[in-house]
Coordinates of C-alpha atoms in Angstrom, one line a residue:
M17 CA 0.0 0.1 0.0
S18 CA 2.8 2.4 0.9
L19 CA 4.5 1.9 -2.6
R20 CA 1.3 2.4 -4.4
Q21 CA 0.8 5.6 -2.6
F22 CA 4.3 6.9 -3.4
R23 CA 3.7 5.9 -7.1
R24 CA 0.5 7.7 -7.1
Y25 CA 2.1 10.9 -6.1
P26 CA 5.8 10.8 -7.1
V27 CA 6.5 14.5 -7.4
R28 CA 4.9 15.1 -3.9
T29 CA 6.9 12.4 -2.5
A30 CA 10.2 13.4 -4.1
L31 CA 9.9 17.1 -2.9
T32 CA 9.2 15.8 0.6
T33 CA 12.6 13.9 0.7
V34 CA 14.5 17.0 -0.4
G35 CA 15.2 18.1 3.2
V36 CA 16.5 14.8 4.2
V37 CA 18.8 14.7 1.1
M38 CA 20.0 18.2 1.8
G39 CA 20.8 17.4 5.5
V40 CA 22.4 14.1 5.0
G41 CA 24.3 15.3 2.0
A42 CA 25.7 18.4 3.8
V43 CA 27.1 16.2 6.6
V44 CA 28.7 13.7 4.3
T45 CA 30.1 16.6 2.0
F46 CA 31.8 18.6 4.7
T47 CA 33.1 15.6 6.8
T48 CA 34.7 14.4 3.4
L49 CA 36.4 17.7 2.9
G50 CA 37.4 17.9 6.5
L51 CA 39.0 14.4 6.3
G52 CA 40.7 15.4 3.1
L53 CA 42.4 18.6 4.7
E54 CA 43.5 16.5 7.7
A55 CA 45.0 13.9 5.6
A56 CA 46.7 16.6 3.4
V57 CA 48.2 18.3 6.4
T58 CA 49.2 15.2 8.2
G59 CA 50.8 13.7 5.1
T60 CA 52.9 16.7 4.3
L61 CA 53.7 18.0 7.8
V62 CA 54.0 14.9 9.8
G63 CA 55.2 12.7 7.1
D64 CA 58.3 14.7 6.2
S65 CA 58.7 17.2 9.0
Q66 CA 58.5 15.4 12.3
A67 CA 61.8 16.7 13.6
V68 CA 61.1 20.4 12.6
V69 CA 60.1 23.1 15.1
T70 CA 58.6 26.3 13.7
A71 CA 58.6 29.8 15.3
S72 CA 56.8 32.7 14.3
T73 CA 54.8 35.4 15.9
T74 CA 51.0 36.2 16.1
T75 CA 48.8 39.0 17.3
Q76 CA 45.9 36.5 18.0
D77 CA 44.4 36.4 21.5
P78 CA 45.5 33.1 23.1
D79 CA 42.0 32.9 24.6
E80 CA 40.3 32.5 21.3
Q81 CA 39.0 29.1 20.5
L82 CA 40.4 28.6 16.8
P83 CA 44.1 28.0 16.8
T84 CA 46.7 29.9 14.6
V85 CA 47.6 28.5 11.3
G86 CA 50.0 30.2 9.1
Q87 CA 50.2 33.7 10.7
G88 CA 53.7 34.7 10.8
G89 CA 54.7 38.3 10.1
A90 CA 56.7 40.3 12.7
R91 CA 60.4 40.6 11.8
V92 CA 61.9 40.0 15.3
F93 CA 64.2 37.0 14.9
T94 CA 67.6 38.4 14.5
G95 CA 70.8 36.8 13.2
R96 CA 72.1 36.7 16.8
D97 CA 68.9 34.6 17.6
V98 CA 69.7 32.2 14.7
A99 CA 73.3 31.8 15.9
E100 CA 72.2 31.2 19.5
L101 CA 69.6 28.6 18.6
R102 CA 72.1 26.8 16.4
N103 CA 74.2 26.2 19.6
T104 CA 71.1 24.9 21.5
T105 CA 71.3 21.3 22.6
G106 CA 69.4 18.9 20.2
V107 CA 69.4 21.4 17.3
S108 CA 71.1 20.4 14.0
A109 CA 70.0 23.3 11.8
V110 CA 68.1 26.8 12.1
I111 CA 66.8 28.2 8.8
P112 CA 65.4 31.6 8.9
L113 CA 62.9 33.0 6.3
D114 CA 61.5 36.3 5.4
T115 CA 59.4 37.7 2.4
V116 CA 60.0 41.1 0.7
G117 CA 57.9 42.8 -2.0
V118 CA 59.5 43.0 -5.3
T119 CA 58.7 43.5 -9.0
V120 CA 59.7 40.7 -11.2
R121 CA 60.2 41.7 -14.9
D122 CA 60.2 39.2 -17.8
G123 CA 61.2 41.3 -20.8
S124 CA 58.8 44.2 -20.9
R125 CA 56.2 42.6 -18.5
G126 CA 56.4 43.3 -14.8
Y127 CA 54.7 41.5 -11.8
R128 CA 54.4 42.2 -8.2
Q129 CA 55.6 39.3 -6.2
R130 CA 56.6 38.3 -2.7
L131 CA 60.3 37.2 -2.8
V132 CA 61.0 34.3 -0.3
V133 CA 64.5 35.2 1.3
T134 CA 65.9 32.1 2.8
P135 CA 69.2 29.9 2.6
R136 CA 69.4 27.1 0.2
S137 CA 69.1 24.6 2.9
Y138 CA 65.5 25.4 3.0
F139 CA 64.9 23.1 0.1
S140 CA 66.4 20.1 1.7
L141 CA 64.5 20.8 4.9
G142 CA 61.1 21.0 3.0
R143 CA 62.0 18.2 0.8
L144 CA 61.1 20.2 -2.3
E145 CA 61.3 18.3 -5.5
F146 CA 63.4 19.9 -8.2
L147 CA 61.7 19.3 -11.5
D148 CA 64.7 20.9 -13.2
G149 CA 67.9 22.7 -12.2
R150 CA 69.3 23.0 -8.8
P151 CA 69.3 25.2 -5.6
Y152 CA 70.9 28.6 -5.8
R153 CA 74.3 29.2 -4.5
A154 CA 75.0 31.5 -1.5
G155 CA 75.9 35.1 -2.7
A156 CA 74.9 34.4 -6.3
G157 CA 72.3 36.3 -8.4
E158 CA 70.1 33.3 -8.8
V159 CA 66.6 32.4 -7.9
V160 CA 64.4 29.3 -7.8
L161 CA 60.8 29.3 -8.9
N162 CA 57.9 26.9 -8.3
E163 CA 55.6 25.7 -11.0
D164 CA 52.9 28.2 -9.9
A165 CA 55.5 31.1 -10.4
V166 CA 56.5 29.8 -13.7
A167 CA 52.7 29.9 -14.9
A168 CA 52.2 33.3 -13.4
L169 CA 55.2 35.0 -15.0
D170 CA 55.3 33.4 -18.5
G171 CA 54.4 29.7 -18.6
E172 CA 57.4 29.0 -20.7
L173 CA 60.2 30.1 -18.3
S174 CA 63.0 27.5 -18.0
V175 CA 66.3 27.0 -16.3
G176 CA 68.8 29.7 -17.7
T177 CA 66.1 32.4 -18.1
E178 CA 67.3 35.9 -16.9
L179 CA 64.8 38.0 -14.9
V180 CA 65.0 41.5 -13.6
V181 CA 64.1 41.8 -9.9
A182 CA 63.5 45.3 -8.5
R183 CA 62.9 46.6 -4.9
N184 CA 62.9 50.3 -3.7
G185 CA 64.7 51.7 -6.6
R186 CA 67.3 48.9 -6.9
Q187 CA 67.3 46.2 -9.4
R188 CA 69.2 43.0 -10.0
T189 CA 69.5 40.8 -13.0
V190 CA 69.1 37.2 -11.8
T191 CA 69.2 33.8 -13.4
V192 CA 66.6 31.1 -12.9
V193 CA 68.7 28.0 -11.8
G194 CA 66.0 25.8 -10.5
I195 CA 62.1 24.9 -10.8
V196 CA 60.5 23.0 -7.9
G197 CA 57.1 21.4 -7.6
T198 CA 54.2 22.9 -5.9
S199 CA 54.2 20.5 -3.0
N200 CA 55.9 22.4 0.0
P201 CA 54.8 21.5 3.6
L202 CA 56.8 24.6 5.0
A203 CA 54.7 26.9 2.7
R204 CA 51.6 25.6 4.4
L205 CA 52.8 26.8 7.6
T206 CA 53.7 30.4 6.3
G207 CA 50.3 30.6 4.6
R208 CA 51.8 30.6 1.2
A209 CA 50.7 27.1 0.1
G210 CA 49.4 27.1 -3.6
A211 CA 50.8 30.5 -4.3
P212 CA 53.6 31.4 -6.8
Q213 CA 57.0 31.2 -5.0
V214 CA 60.2 32.9 -6.0
Y215 CA 63.1 31.9 -3.7
A216 CA 66.2 34.0 -3.4
P217 CA 69.4 33.7 -1.2
P218 CA 69.6 36.4 1.5
S219 CA 72.4 38.2 -0.3
L220 CA 70.2 39.1 -3.3
F221 CA 68.4 42.0 -1.5
G222 CA 69.0 40.8 1.9
P223 CA 66.4 40.6 4.7
R224 CA 65.5 43.7 6.5
T225 CA 67.6 44.7 9.4
V226 CA 66.9 45.9 13.1
Q227 CA 69.1 47.1 15.9
S228 CA 69.9 44.3 18.2
P229 CA 68.7 45.2 21.9
T230 CA 71.6 43.0 23.2
T231 CA 74.7 43.7 21.0
D232 CA 73.4 47.2 19.9
T233 CA 74.5 46.2 16.3
S234 CA 72.6 46.0 13.1
Q235 CA 71.2 42.5 12.6
P236 CA 69.2 40.8 9.8
A237 CA 65.7 40.2 10.9
Y238 CA 63.4 37.4 9.9
S239 CA 59.7 36.6 10.4
W240 CA 60.0 32.7 10.5
L241 CA 62.4 30.2 11.9
F242 CA 62.6 26.6 11.0
V243 CA 64.6 24.5 13.6
R244 CA 65.5 20.9 12.7
A245 CA 66.1 18.7 15.7
T246 CA 69.0 16.1 15.7
P247 CA 68.1 12.6 14.7
R248 CA 68.1 11.2 18.3
A249 CA 66.7 14.4 20.0
D250 CA 63.5 14.5 21.7
V251 CA 61.5 17.0 19.5
E252 CA 59.2 18.1 22.3
A253 CA 62.3 18.9 24.4
V254 CA 63.9 20.9 21.7
N255 CA 60.6 22.8 21.2
G256 CA 60.7 23.6 24.9
R257 CA 64.4 24.9 24.6
V258 CA 63.5 27.1 21.6
D259 CA 60.5 28.5 23.2
G260 CA 62.4 29.2 26.4
Y261 CA 65.2 30.9 24.6
L262 CA 62.8 33.2 22.8
R263 CA 61.0 34.1 25.9
G264 CA 64.3 34.7 27.8
A265 CA 67.5 36.1 26.5
S266 CA 66.5 36.5 22.8
D267 CA 66.6 39.8 20.8
A268 CA 63.1 38.6 19.6
G269 CA 61.6 38.7 23.1
R270 CA 62.7 42.3 23.5
L271 CA 61.6 43.4 20.0
L272 CA 58.2 41.7 20.4
S273 CA 55.4 44.3 21.0
P274 CA 52.8 43.9 23.8
T275 CA 50.2 42.9 21.4
Q276 CA 52.1 40.0 20.0
R277 CA 53.2 36.6 21.2
F278 CA 55.4 33.8 20.0
D279 CA 54.0 30.7 18.3
V280 CA 56.5 27.9 18.7
A281 CA 55.1 24.4 17.6
T282 CA 56.1 21.1 16.2
A283 CA 54.7 19.3 13.2
A284 CA 52.6 17.2 15.6
D285 CA 51.2 20.5 17.2
W286 CA 50.1 21.7 13.8
T287 CA 48.2 18.6 13.0
D288 CA 46.6 18.7 16.3
R289 CA 45.5 22.3 15.6
V290 CA 44.0 21.1 12.2
D291 CA 42.2 18.3 14.1
D292 CA 40.7 20.9 16.5
I293 CA 39.5 23.0 13.7
T294 CA 38.0 20.0 11.6
S295 CA 36.3 18.8 14.8
Q296 CA 34.8 22.1 15.4
L297 CA 33.7 22.6 11.7
T298 CA 32.2 19.0 11.8
S299 CA 30.1 19.9 14.9
Y300 CA 28.7 23.0 13.0
I301 CA 28.0 21.1 9.9
L302 CA 26.3 18.3 11.8
A303 CA 24.1 20.9 13.5
V304 CA 23.2 22.4 10.1
G305 CA 22.5 18.9 8.7
V306 CA 20.2 18.0 11.6
T307 CA 18.4 21.2 11.2
A308 CA 17.9 20.6 7.5
V309 CA 16.7 17.0 8.2
A310 CA 14.3 18.4 10.9
I311 CA 12.8 20.9 8.3
G312 CA 12.4 17.9 5.8
A313 CA 10.6 16.1 8.7
V314 CA 8.0 18.7 8.9
G315 CA 7.4 17.9 5.1
I316 CA 7.1 14.3 5.9
M317 CA 4.6 14.8 8.7
N318 CA 2.6 17.0 6.4
L319 CA 2.6 14.4 3.6
L320 CA 1.4 11.6 6.0
L321 CA -1.3 13.7 7.5
V322 CA -2.6 14.6 4.0
S323 CA -2.3 10.8 3.2
V324 CA -4.3 9.9 6.4
S325 CA -7.2 12.3 5.1
E326 CA -7.0 10.8 1.8
R327 CA -7.3 7.3 2.9
T328 CA -9.7 7.5 5.7
R329 CA -12.2 5.1 4.0
A330 CA -9.4 2.7 3.1
I331 CA -8.3 2.8 6.9
G332 CA -11.9 2.0 8.0
V333 CA -12.0 -1.0 5.7
M334 CA -8.7 -2.2 7.1
R335 CA -10.1 -1.9 10.6
A336 CA -13.4 -3.6 9.7
V337 CA -11.7 -6.7 8.3
G338 CA -9.6 -7.2 11.4
A339 CA -6.6 -4.8 11.3
T340 CA -5.5 -3.7 14.7
R341 CA -4.4 -0.2 15.6
R342 CA -0.8 -1.4 15.8
D343 CA -1.1 -2.6 12.1
V344 CA -2.2 0.9 11.1
V345 CA 0.5 2.5 13.1
G346 CA 3.0 0.0 11.4
L347 CA 1.8 1.0 8.0
F348 CA 2.4 4.7 8.5
L349 CA 5.6 4.3 10.3
A350 CA 6.8 2.1 7.3
E351 CA 5.9 4.8 4.9
A352 CA 7.8 7.3 7.0
A353 CA 10.9 4.9 7.2
L354 CA 10.8 4.4 3.5
I355 CA 10.8 8.1 3.0
G356 CA 13.8 8.5 5.2
L357 CA 15.6 5.6 3.7
L358 CA 15.3 6.9 0.2
G359 CA 16.3 10.4 1.2
S360 CA 19.3 9.2 3.4
A361 CA 20.4 7.0 0.5
A362 CA 20.2 9.9 -2.1
G363 CA 21.8 12.1 0.5
V364 CA 24.9 9.8 1.0
V365 CA 25.4 9.4 -2.8
A366 CA 25.1 13.1 -3.4
G367 CA 27.3 14.1 -0.4
V368 CA 30.1 11.5 -1.4
A369 CA 30.0 12.8 -5.0
A370 CA 30.1 16.5 -3.9
G371 CA 32.8 15.7 -1.3
Y372 CA 34.9 13.8 -4.0
A373 CA 34.6 16.8 -6.4
G374 CA 35.7 19.2 -3.6
V375 CA 38.7 17.4 -2.5
R376 CA 39.9 16.9 -6.1
L377 CA 39.4 20.7 -6.7
L378 CA 41.5 21.4 -3.6
A379 CA 44.0 18.8 -4.4
F380 CA 43.4 17.1 -1.0
P381 CA 43.5 13.3 -0.7
F382 CA 40.1 11.6 -0.8
R383 CA 39.1 9.7 2.4
L384 CA 35.6 8.2 2.6
P385 CA 34.1 9.1 6.1
L386 CA 32.4 5.7 6.7
R387 CA 31.6 6.6 10.4
W388 CA 29.8 9.8 9.2
L389 CA 28.1 8.0 6.3
A390 CA 26.4 5.7 8.9
T391 CA 25.7 8.6 11.3
A392 CA 24.1 10.7 8.8
A393 CA 22.0 8.1 7.4
A394 CA 20.9 7.1 10.8
I395 CA 19.9 10.7 11.6
G396 CA 17.9 10.9 8.4
L397 CA 16.1 7.7 9.2
T398 CA 15.4 8.4 12.8
V399 CA 14.0 11.9 12.4
S400 CA 11.8 10.6 9.5
L401 CA 10.3 7.9 11.8
L402 CA 9.8 10.5 14.6
A403 CA 7.9 12.6 12.0
G404 CA 5.6 9.7 11.2
V405 CA 4.7 9.1 14.8
Y406 CA 1.9 11.6 15.0
P407 CA 0.2 10.9 11.7
A408 CA 0.3 7.1 12.5
W409 CA -1.2 7.8 16.0
R410 CA -3.9 10.0 14.3
A411 CA -4.7 7.2 11.7
A412 CA -4.9 4.5 14.4
R413 CA -7.3 6.5 16.5
L414 CA -9.9 6.8 13.7
D415 CA -13.2 5.2 14.5
P416 CA -13.9 2.3 11.9
V417 CA -17.6 3.2 11.5
E418 CA -16.9 7.0 10.9
A419 CA -14.0 6.2 8.7
L420 CA -16.3 4.0 6.4
R421 CA -18.7 7.0 6.2
G422 CA -15.7 9.2 5.0
E423 CA -14.8 10.5 1.6

């Protein structure tokens, strides 16, 4: 009887399931995106950078719930700080990084670009893949571009091409000596992932300088430090020593403004932060999904109430030939469950398809959220059943004699 009713009014039934489809689909889509983001960050940061400690600054209030991701900026880490950290127990290398605004000219065309100023050891630390060429040499007029920068500048640049880089009225002719791929876990930390990158040695234009509060001398200043621990060192212990130095006898601690704070973290800390963000977003999306399903439940209840009115005489016949109130309740709950099942199934399929398209567009790994597939489907089915309780109760309470007089 339920299937005949659905076939009799297919458009009305389909429209009623839209809310369930949207709610279940939203939960599945966004949990798929969240898992993809988590897998991308975990794979790039933890996979290749477990022994790396990052140091930067942020103006974010430490009491805010959402953690800091990729907010470096204040140039407070001096050359003296770099030298002192290199002598810290458990540290094998300290690689500073800064960015400066430049104009890059390829022939007659000019492009505004952020120049990434860092030693050549940055490439080995980040495990950047050289598609062509080699790292630049210290002190040489050479640069390395990533694939995005090649596409942004010309699209046909190659190793050996000469570019003109200008900053503050000064210009240098440089040679492209290497082209690297776009995958760069360290760029994710500095908020530059997926952006055109032009790398240069500090000698090209040099990082900006500040006056050291400790030595009263002019020192190069950087906005990021990447600290590599020795193979057998405890990374968390190294993280603590770096944080302790920066908050103690460092130049950076004295140059830091009152509204800023240090952000010293290991790769594992970064992945924990991403986990926190995805968990919070998942909770929000789940609330949105449940709300959409609840709105759909109103439509299901309305459909079943209309169905009760339309089938009053049929219900009376059922009761007259021996059907019990429980049988009538079961009939309408079965209809509600079937609507919920169809809507949940369609929502899961639509959510997986939308999630897959999203992670491919964002270049994240695809991870199927099996637990959330079951959870979303269970929510859709449960809410649909609850929506059918009142119409089923109302149908079961009909008096058989009055029902047979109906219509």
